[in-house]
Short mmCIF file of C-alpha atoms and ligand atoms in Angstrom, two decimals:
data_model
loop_
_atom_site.label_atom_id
_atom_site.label_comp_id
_atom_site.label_asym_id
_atom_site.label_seq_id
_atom_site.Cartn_x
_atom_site.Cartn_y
_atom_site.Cartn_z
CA UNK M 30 120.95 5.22 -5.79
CA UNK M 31 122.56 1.67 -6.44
CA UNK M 32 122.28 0.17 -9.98
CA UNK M 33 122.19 -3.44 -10.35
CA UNK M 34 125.79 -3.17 -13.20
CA UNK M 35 124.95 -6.24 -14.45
CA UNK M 36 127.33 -7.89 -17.11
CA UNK M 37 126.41 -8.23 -20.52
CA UNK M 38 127.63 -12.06 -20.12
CA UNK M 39 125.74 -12.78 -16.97
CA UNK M 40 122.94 -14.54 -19.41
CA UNK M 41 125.55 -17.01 -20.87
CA UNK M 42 128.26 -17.09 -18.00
CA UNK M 43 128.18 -19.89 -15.63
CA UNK M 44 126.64 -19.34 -11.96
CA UNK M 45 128.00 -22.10 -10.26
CA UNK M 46 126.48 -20.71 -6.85
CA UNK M 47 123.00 -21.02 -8.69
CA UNK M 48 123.41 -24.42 -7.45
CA UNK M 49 123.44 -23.69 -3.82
CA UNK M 50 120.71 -23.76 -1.20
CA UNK M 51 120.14 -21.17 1.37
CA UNK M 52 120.81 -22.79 4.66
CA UNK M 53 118.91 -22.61 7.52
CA UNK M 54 120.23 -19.34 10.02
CA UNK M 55 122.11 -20.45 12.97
CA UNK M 56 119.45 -20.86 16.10
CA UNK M 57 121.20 -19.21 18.42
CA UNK M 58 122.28 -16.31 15.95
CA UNK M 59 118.97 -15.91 15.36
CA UNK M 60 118.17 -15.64 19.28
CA UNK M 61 120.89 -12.83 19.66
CA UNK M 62 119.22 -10.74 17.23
CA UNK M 63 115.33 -11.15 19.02
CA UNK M 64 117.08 -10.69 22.37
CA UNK M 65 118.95 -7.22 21.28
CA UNK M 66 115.60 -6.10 19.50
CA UNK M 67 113.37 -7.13 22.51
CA UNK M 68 112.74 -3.56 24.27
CA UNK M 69 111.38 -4.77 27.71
CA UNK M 70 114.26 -4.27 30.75
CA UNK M 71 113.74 -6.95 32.67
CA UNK M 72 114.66 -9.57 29.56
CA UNK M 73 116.81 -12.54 30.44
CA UNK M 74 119.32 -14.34 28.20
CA UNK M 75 120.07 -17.69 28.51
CA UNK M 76 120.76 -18.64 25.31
CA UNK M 77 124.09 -17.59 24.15
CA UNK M 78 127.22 -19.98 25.63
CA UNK M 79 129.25 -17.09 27.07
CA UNK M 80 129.72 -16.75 31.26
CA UNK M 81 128.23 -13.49 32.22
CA UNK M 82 128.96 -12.09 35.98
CA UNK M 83 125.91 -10.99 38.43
CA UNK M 84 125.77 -7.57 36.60
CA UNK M 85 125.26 -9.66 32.95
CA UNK M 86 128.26 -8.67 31.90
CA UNK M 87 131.21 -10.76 30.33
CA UNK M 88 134.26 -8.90 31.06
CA UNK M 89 137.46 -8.79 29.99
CA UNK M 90 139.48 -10.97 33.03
CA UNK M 91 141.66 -9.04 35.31
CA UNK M 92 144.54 -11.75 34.37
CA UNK M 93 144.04 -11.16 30.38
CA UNK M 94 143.59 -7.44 31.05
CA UNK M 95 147.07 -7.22 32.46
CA UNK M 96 148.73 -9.86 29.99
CA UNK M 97 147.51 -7.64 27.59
CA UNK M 98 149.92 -4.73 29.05
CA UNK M 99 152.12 -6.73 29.32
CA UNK M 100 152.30 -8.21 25.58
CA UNK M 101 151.75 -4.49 24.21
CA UNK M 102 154.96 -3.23 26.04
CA UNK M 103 157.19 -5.71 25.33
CA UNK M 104 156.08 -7.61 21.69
CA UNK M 105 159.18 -6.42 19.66
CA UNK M 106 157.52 -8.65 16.17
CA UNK M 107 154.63 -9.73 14.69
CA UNK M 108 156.34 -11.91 12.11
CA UNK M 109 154.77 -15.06 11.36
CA UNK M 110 155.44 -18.14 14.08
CA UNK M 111 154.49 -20.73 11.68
CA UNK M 112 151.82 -23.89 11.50
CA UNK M 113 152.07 -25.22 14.67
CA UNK M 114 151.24 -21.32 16.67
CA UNK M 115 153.27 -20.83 19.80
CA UNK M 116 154.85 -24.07 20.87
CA UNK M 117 155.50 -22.36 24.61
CA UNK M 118 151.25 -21.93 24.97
CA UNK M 119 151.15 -25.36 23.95
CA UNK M 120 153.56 -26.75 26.19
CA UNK M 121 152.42 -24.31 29.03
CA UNK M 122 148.81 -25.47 28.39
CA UNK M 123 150.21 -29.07 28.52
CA UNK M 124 151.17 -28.59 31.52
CA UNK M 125 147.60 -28.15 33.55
CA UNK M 126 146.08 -30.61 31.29
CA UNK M 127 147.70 -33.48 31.20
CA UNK M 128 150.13 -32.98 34.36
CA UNK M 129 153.34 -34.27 34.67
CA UNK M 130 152.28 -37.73 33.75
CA UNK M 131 152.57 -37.24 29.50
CA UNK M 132 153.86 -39.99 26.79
CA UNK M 133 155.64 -37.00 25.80
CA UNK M 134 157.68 -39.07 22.89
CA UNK M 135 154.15 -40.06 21.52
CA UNK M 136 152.15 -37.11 22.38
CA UNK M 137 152.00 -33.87 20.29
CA UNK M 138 150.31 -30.42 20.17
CA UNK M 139 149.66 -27.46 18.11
CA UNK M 140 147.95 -24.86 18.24
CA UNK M 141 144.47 -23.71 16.71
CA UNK M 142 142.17 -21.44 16.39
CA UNK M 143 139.93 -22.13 19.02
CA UNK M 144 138.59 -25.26 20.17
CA UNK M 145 136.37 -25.54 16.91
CA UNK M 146 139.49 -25.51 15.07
CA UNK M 147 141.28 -28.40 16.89
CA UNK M 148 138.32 -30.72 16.53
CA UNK M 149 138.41 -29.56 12.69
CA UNK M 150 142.13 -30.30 12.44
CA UNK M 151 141.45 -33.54 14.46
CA UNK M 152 138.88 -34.72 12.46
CA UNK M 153 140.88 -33.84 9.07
CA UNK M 154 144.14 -35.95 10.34
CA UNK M 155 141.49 -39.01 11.06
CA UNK M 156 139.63 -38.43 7.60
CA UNK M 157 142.76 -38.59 6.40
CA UNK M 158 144.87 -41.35 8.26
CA UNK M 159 141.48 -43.36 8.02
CA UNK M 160 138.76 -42.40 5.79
CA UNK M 161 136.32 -45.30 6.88
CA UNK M 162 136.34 -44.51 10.29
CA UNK M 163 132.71 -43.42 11.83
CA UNK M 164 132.65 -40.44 14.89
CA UNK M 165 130.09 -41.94 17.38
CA UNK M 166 128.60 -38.32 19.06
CA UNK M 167 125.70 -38.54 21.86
CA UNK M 168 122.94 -37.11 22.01
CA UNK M 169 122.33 -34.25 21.91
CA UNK M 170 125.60 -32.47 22.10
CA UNK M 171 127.02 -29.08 20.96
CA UNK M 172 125.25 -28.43 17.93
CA UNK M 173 128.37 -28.35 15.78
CA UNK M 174 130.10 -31.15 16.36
CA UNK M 175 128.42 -33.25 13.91
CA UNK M 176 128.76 -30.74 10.84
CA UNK M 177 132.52 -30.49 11.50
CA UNK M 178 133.21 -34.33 11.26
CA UNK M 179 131.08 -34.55 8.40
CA UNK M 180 132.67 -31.40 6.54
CA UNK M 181 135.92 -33.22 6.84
CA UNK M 182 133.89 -36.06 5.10
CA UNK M 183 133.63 -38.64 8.32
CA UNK M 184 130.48 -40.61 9.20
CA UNK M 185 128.83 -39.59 11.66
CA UNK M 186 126.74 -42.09 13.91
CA UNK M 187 124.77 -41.30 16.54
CA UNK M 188 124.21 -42.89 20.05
CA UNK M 189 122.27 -42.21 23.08
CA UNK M 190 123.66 -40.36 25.85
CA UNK M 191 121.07 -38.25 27.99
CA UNK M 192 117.53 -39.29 29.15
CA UNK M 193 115.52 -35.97 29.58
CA UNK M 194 112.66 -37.74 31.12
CA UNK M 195 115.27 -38.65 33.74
CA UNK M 196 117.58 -35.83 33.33
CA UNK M 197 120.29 -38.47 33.41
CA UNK M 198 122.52 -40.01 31.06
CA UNK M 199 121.32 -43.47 30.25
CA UNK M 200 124.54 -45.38 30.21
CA UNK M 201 123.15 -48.38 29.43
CA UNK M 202 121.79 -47.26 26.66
CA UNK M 203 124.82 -45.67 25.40
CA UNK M 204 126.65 -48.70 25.73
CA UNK M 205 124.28 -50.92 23.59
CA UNK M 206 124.32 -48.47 20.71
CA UNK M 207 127.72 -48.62 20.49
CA UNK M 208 127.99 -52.63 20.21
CA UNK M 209 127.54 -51.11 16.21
CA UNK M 210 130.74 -49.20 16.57
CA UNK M 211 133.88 -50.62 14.79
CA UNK M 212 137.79 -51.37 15.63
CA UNK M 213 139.11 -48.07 14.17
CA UNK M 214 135.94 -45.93 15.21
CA UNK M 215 136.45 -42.46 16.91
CA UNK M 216 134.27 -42.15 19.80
CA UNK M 217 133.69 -38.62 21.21
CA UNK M 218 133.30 -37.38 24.62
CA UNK M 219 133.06 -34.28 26.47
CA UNK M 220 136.33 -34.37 28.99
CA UNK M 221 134.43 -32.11 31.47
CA UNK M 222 131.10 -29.52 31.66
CA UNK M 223 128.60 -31.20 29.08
CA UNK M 224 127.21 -29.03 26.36
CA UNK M 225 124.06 -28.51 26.68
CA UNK M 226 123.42 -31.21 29.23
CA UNK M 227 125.59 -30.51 32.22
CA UNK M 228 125.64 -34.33 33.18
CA UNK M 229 129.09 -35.88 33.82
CA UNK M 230 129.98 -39.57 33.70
CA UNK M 231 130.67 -41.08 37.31
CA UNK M 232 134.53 -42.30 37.90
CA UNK M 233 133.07 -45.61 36.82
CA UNK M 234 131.82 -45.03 33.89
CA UNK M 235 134.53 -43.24 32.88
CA UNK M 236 136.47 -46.45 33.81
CA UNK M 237 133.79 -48.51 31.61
CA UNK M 238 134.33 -46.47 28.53
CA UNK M 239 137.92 -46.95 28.53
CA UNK M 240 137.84 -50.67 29.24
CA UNK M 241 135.16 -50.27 25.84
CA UNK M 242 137.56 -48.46 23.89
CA UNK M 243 140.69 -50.96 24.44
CA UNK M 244 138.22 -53.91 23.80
CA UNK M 245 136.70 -52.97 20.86
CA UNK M 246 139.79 -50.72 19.59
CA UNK M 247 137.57 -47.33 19.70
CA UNK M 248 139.49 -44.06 19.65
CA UNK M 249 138.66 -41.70 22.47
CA UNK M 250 138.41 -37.80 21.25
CA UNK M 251 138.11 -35.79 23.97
CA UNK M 252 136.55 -31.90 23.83
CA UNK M 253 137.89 -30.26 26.83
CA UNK M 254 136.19 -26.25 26.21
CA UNK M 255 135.55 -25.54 29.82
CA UNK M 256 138.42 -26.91 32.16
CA UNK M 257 138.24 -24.95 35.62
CA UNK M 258 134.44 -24.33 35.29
CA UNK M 259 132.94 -28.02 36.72
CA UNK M 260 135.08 -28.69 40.01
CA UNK M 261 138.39 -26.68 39.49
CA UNK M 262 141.02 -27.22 37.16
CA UNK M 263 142.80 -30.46 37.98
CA UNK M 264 138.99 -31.71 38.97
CA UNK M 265 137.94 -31.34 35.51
CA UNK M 266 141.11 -32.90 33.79
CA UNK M 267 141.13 -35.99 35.67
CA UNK M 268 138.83 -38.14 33.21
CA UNK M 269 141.33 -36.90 30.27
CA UNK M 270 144.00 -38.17 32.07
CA UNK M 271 142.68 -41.08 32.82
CA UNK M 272 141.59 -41.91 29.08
CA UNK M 273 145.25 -40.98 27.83
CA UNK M 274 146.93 -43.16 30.55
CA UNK M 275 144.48 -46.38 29.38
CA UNK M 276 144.51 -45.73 25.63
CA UNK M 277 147.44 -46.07 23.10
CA UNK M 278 145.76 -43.61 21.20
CA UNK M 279 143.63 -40.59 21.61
CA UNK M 280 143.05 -37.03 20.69
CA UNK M 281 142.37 -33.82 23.07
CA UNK M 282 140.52 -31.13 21.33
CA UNK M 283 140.75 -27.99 23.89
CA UNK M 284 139.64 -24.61 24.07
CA UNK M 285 140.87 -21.26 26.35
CA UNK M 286 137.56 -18.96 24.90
CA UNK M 287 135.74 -19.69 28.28
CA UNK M 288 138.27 -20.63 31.04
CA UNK M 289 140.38 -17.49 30.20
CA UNK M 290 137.09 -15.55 28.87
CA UNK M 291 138.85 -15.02 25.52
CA UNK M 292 136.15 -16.03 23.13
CA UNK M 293 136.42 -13.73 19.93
CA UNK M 294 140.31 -14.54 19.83
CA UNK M 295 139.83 -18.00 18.88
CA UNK M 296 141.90 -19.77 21.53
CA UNK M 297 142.62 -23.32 21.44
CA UNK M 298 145.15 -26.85 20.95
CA UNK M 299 144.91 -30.34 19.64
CA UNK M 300 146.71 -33.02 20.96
CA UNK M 301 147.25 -36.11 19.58
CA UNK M 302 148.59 -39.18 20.90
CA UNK M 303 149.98 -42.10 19.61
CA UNK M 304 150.58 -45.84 19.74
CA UNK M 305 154.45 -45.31 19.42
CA UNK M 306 156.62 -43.20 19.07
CA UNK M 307 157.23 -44.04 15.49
CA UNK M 308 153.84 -42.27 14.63
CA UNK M 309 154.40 -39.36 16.53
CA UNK M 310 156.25 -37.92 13.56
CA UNK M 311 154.26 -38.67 10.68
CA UNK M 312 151.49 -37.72 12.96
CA UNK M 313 152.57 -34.22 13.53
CA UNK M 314 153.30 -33.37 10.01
CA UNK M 315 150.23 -34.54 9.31
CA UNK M 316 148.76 -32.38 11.40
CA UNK M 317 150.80 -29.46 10.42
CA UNK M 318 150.14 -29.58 6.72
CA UNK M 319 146.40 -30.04 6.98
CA UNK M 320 147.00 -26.87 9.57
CA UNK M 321 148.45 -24.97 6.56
CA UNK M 322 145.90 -25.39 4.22
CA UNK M 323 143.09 -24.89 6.61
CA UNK M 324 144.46 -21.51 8.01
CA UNK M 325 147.99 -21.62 7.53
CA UNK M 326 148.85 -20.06 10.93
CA UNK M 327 146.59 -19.52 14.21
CA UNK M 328 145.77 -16.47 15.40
CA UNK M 329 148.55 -14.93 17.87
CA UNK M 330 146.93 -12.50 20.07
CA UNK M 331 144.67 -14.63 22.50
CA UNK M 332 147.55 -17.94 22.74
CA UNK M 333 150.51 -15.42 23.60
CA UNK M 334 148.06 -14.35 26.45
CA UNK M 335 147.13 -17.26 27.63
CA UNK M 336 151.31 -18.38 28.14
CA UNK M 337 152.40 -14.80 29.50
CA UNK M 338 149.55 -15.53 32.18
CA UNK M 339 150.28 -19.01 32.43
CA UNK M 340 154.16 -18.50 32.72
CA UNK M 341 153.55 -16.04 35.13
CA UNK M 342 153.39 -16.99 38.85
CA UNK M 343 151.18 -13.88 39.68
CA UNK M 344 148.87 -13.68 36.72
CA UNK M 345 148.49 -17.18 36.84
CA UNK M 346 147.47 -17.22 40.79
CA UNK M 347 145.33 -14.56 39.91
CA UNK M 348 143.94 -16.23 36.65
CA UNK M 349 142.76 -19.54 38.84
CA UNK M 350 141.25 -16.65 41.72
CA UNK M 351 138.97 -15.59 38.72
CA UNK M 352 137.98 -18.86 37.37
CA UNK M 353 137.25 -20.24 41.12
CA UNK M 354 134.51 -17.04 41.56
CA UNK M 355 133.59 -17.97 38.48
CA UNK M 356 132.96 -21.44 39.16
CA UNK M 357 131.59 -20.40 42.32
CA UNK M 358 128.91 -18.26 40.59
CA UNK M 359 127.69 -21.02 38.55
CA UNK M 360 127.42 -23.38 40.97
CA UNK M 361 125.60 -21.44 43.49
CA UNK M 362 123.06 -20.28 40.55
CA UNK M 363 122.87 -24.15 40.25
CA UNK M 364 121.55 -24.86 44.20
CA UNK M 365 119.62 -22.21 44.00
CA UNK M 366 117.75 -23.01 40.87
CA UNK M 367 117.78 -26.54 42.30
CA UNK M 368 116.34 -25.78 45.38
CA UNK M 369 113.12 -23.78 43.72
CA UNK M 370 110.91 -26.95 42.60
CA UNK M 371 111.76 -30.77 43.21
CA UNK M 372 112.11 -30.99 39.40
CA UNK M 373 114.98 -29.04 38.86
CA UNK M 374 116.85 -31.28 41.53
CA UNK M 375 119.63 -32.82 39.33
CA UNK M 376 120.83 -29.04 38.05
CA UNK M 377 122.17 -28.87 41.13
CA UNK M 378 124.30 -32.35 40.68
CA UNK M 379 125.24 -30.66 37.44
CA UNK M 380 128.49 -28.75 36.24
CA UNK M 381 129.74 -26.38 33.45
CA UNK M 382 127.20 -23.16 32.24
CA UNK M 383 125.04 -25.53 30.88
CA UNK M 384 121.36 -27.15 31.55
CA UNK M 385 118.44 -28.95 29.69
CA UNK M 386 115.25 -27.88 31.18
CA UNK M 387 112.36 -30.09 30.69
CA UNK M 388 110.01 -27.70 28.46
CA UNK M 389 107.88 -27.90 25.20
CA UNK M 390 108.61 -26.22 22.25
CA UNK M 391 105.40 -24.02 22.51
CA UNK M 392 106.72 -23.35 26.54
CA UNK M 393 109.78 -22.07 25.06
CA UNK M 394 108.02 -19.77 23.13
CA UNK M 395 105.28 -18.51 25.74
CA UNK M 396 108.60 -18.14 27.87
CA UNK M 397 110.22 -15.63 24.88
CA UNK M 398 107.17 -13.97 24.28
CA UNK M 399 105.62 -13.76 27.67
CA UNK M 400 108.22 -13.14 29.76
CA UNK M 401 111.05 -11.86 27.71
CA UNK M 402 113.12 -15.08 28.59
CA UNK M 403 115.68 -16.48 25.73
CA UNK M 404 116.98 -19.91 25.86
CA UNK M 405 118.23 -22.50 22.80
CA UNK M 406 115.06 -24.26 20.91
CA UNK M 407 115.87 -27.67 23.03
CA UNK M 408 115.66 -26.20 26.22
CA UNK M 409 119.35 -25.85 27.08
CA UNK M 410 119.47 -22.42 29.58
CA UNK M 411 122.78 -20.80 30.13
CA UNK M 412 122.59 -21.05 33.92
CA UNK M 413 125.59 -17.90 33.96
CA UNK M 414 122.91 -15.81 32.50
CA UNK M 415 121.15 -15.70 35.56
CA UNK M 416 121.74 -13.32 38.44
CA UNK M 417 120.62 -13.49 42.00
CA UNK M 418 117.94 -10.28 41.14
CA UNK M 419 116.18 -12.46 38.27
CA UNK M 420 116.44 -16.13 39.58
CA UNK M 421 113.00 -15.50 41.74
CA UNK M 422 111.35 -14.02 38.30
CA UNK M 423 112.90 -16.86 36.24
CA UNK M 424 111.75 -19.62 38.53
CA UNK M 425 108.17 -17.72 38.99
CA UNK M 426 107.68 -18.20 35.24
CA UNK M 427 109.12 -21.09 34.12
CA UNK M 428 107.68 -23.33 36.65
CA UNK M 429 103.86 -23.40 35.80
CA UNK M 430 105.48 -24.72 31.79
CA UNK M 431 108.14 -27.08 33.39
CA UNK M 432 107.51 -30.96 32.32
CA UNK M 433 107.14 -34.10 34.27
CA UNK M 434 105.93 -34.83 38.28
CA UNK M 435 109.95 -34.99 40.03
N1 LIG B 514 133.33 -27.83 22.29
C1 LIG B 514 132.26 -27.54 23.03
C2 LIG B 514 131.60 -28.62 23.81
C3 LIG B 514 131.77 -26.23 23.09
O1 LIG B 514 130.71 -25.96 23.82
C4 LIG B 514 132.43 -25.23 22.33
C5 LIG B 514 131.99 -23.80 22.34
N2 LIG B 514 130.70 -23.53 22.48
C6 LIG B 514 133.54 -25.59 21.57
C7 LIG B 514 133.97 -26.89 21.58
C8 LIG B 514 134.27 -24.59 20.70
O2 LIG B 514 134.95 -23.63 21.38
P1 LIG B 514 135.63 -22.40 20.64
O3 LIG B 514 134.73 -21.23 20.83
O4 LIG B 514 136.94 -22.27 21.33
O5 LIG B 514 135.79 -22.76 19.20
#
C-alpha cells in the first residue's frame, strides 16, 4: 500500500508547478503506444521516423556493430573530453560534408547531442548574438523545429513551402512570404531529404535562395539529418555546399542518428560560419559556453563511433555499402508506391524516408482502425516502414481514401 506522506506545510508552502499546464502528449508518442497495443499481425507502421529493413527491423549497422568492438577493446578512459565533444568526429564529419572546399579560418564545429541539439545550440548563439532576429520555417516541417527556436526565445515566422494539392513546393509562394523577412533574419532549410514532405528544391532554386539571402542579408541554417539517404552522400551535400560557398555566413545543424542508424545515442555537430575570421573566435566560445550550460559535455559513445568508422578505410567502405542498400530500399519502395495509382506519382520524384499522402483526417483514422495502418496525424507515411510483402495491402487500402483526381 502507498500513502500519500503529505507534509504538514504543503497547505502554506508554495507550489510553483501549480502554475503549469499539462501539455498536449507528443503525436507520434502517442502512435507508438496504439501501434505496440494493436494485437492484429498484419499492422503496419509508418509513423515513427526510424529506417526499418524489409523484415521491419532497425538494426544495429554492421559498420557500428564492429566500431563498437573495436572502441570496447581499445578505450583505455572515459574521462571527460570537454564542451566542444570529440574534435577528430567533428573534423572527420567535416570532411564528407563540406569537402575539401571549407573557410576553415571562419568555419567552426562542435559537437552535440544529436541533431536536435545543434539546432538548439544554433539557435541559442543567434538568440544570443541577435535577439531580434526572426527564424523563417516552411511549412509544414519537422514538428520540432519551431518549439526549439522559440524555447531559445526567437520569433518564429512562418512561410509557405509545400502545396499538397500539388504535392509540390510552391516556390513562388515561398518567395513572396519572405519579402516580410528582415536583414539579420535566419532562414531555415532542410540541406537534403525533407521532413515530412520529401520534396527537394531544384539546382535553381537552390541558386535563387542564395541570391535571396545575399540580397536581403538572410542567414541560411541548414538541417542536414539524413545525408546519404536522398542520392548518396556527396549528392545530398551539394546544396550545403553551395549555400556556404555563396554566403558569408551560415550555420549547419547535422545529425548521424539515421545515416549511421545510431538514433538513441544522440549523434550530431553544429557548424557555424562566419563573415571573417575575426568572428570565428568569439563565435566559438560562444558556442562553447552556451554548450556548457545546456549539457556541459555531449554524449561520447555514438561520436567516437561514428570517427573510428569514419577514420577507418574498411568500416568506412563498408559504412557507405550499408547506407547505399539503404538508400536503395527506400527508393525502390518509392517507384513502387508510385507506380500503384497516378496520384502517388511525385513519391517517386521524392527522396529521404519521408512522404505526405493526400488523406483526411477521418481517412487517417478509418486507415488505423480499419486496417491496422499507423501514420503521423498530417499524413506524413514513413515510406521505410513498408516492405515488399505489405506494399500490395497498403496500396489496396489506402487508395479508395486517397484525395484529389492526379
Ligand atoms: N532535423 C530533422 C529534419 C529531423 O527529421 C530530425 C529527426 N527526426 C532531426 C533534425 C533531429 O535529429 P536527432 O534525432 O539527431 O536529434
Amino acid at each position: 500500500m502507498t500513502t500519500d506522506l503529505l507534509s504538514p506545510l504543503s497547505a502554506t508552502f508554495p507550489d510553483p508547478f501549480a502554475r503549469l499546464a499539462t501539455q498536449p502528449a507528443d503525436a507520434l508518442l502517442g502512435l507508438i503506444a496504439l501501434h505496440r497495443a494493436d494485437p492484429r499481425p498484419d499492422k503496419i507502421d509508418l509513423g515513427v521516423g526510424v529506417f526499418r529493413d524489409d523484415a521491419g527491423r532497425t538494426p544495429v549497422m554492421r559498420a557500428v556493430k564492429a566500431a563498437e568492438t573495436w572502441l570496447a577493446e581499445t578505450q583505455d578512459s572515459k574521462s571527460y573530453l570537454g564542451a566542444e565533444g570529440d574534435a577528430a568526429y567533428t573534423e572527420a564529419l567535416a570532411a564528407i560534408i563540406f569537402g575539401a572546399r571549407r573557410a576553415v579560418d571562419r568555419l567552426t564545429g562542435v559537437q552535440t547531442p544529436g541533431g536536435t541539439g545543434a539546432l538548439r545550440l544554433g539557435a541559442e548563439l543567434l538568440a544570443r548574438a541577435d535577439g531580434a532576429a526572426r527564424v523563417w520555417i516552411g511549412t509544414p516541417t519537422w514538428p520540432n523545429h519551431g518549439p526549439i527556436f522559440a524555447e531559445a526565445g526567437l520569433e518564429v515566422r512562418s512561410h509557405r513551402f509545400f502545396d499538397p494539392a500539388a504535392a509540390a513546393i510552391d516556390f513562388a509562394a515561398m518567395i513572396d512570404d519572405l519579402a516580410d523577412a528582415r536583414a539579420g533574419d535566419i532562414l531555415l532549410l532542410h540541406g537534403c531529404c525533407h521532413n515530412p514532405t520529401g520534396s527537394s528544391f531544384t539546382p535553381d532554386q537552390w541558386h535563387a535562395l542564395a541570391d535571396l539571402c545575399a540580397v536581403r542579408g538572410l542567414i541560411p541554417f541548414v538541417d542536414l539529418a539524413y545525408q546519404g539517404l536522398g542520392d548518396g552522400l556527396a549528392d545530398d551535400a551539394t546544396a550545403t555546399r553551395m549555400i556556404f560557398d555563396a554566403l558569408p555566413t551560415a550555420l549547419l545543424a547535422y545529425s548521424c542518428d539515421k545515416n549511421f542508424g545510431l538514433y538513441r545515442d544522440r549523434v550530431g555537430a553544429l557548424w557555424v560560419q562566419s563573415a571573417s575570421a575575426a568572428t570565428a573566435d568569439p563565435v566559438r566560445s560562444n558556442m562553447l559556453t552556451l554548450a556548457r550550460s545546456l549539457w556541459s559535455m555531449p554524449p561520447d559513445h555514438g561520436a567516437a563511433l561514428v570517427r573510428i568508422i569514419l577514420e577507418s578505410e574498411f568500416l568506412r567502405t563498408e559504412w557507405e555499402a550499408e547506407l547505399d542498400t539503404m538508400r536503395s530500399r527506400i527508393n525502390g519502395l518509392r517507384q513502387a508506391l508510385a507506380a500503384a495509382d497516378p496520384r502517388l506519382t511525385s513519391i517517386a520524384g521524392q527522396r529521404g524516408m519521408f512522404a505526405m499522402l493526400p488523406l483526411s483526417p477521418a481517412a487517417i483514422t478509418a486507415l488505423r482502425e480499419g486496417h491496422g495502418i499507423y501514420m503521423a496525424p498530417n499524413g506524413r507515411i514513413n515510406i521505410a516502414g513498408l516492405r515488399t510483402d505489405t506494399i500490395r495491402a497498403f496500396a489496396d487500402a489506402l487508395l479508395p481514401h486517397l484525395e484529389g483526381t492526379r
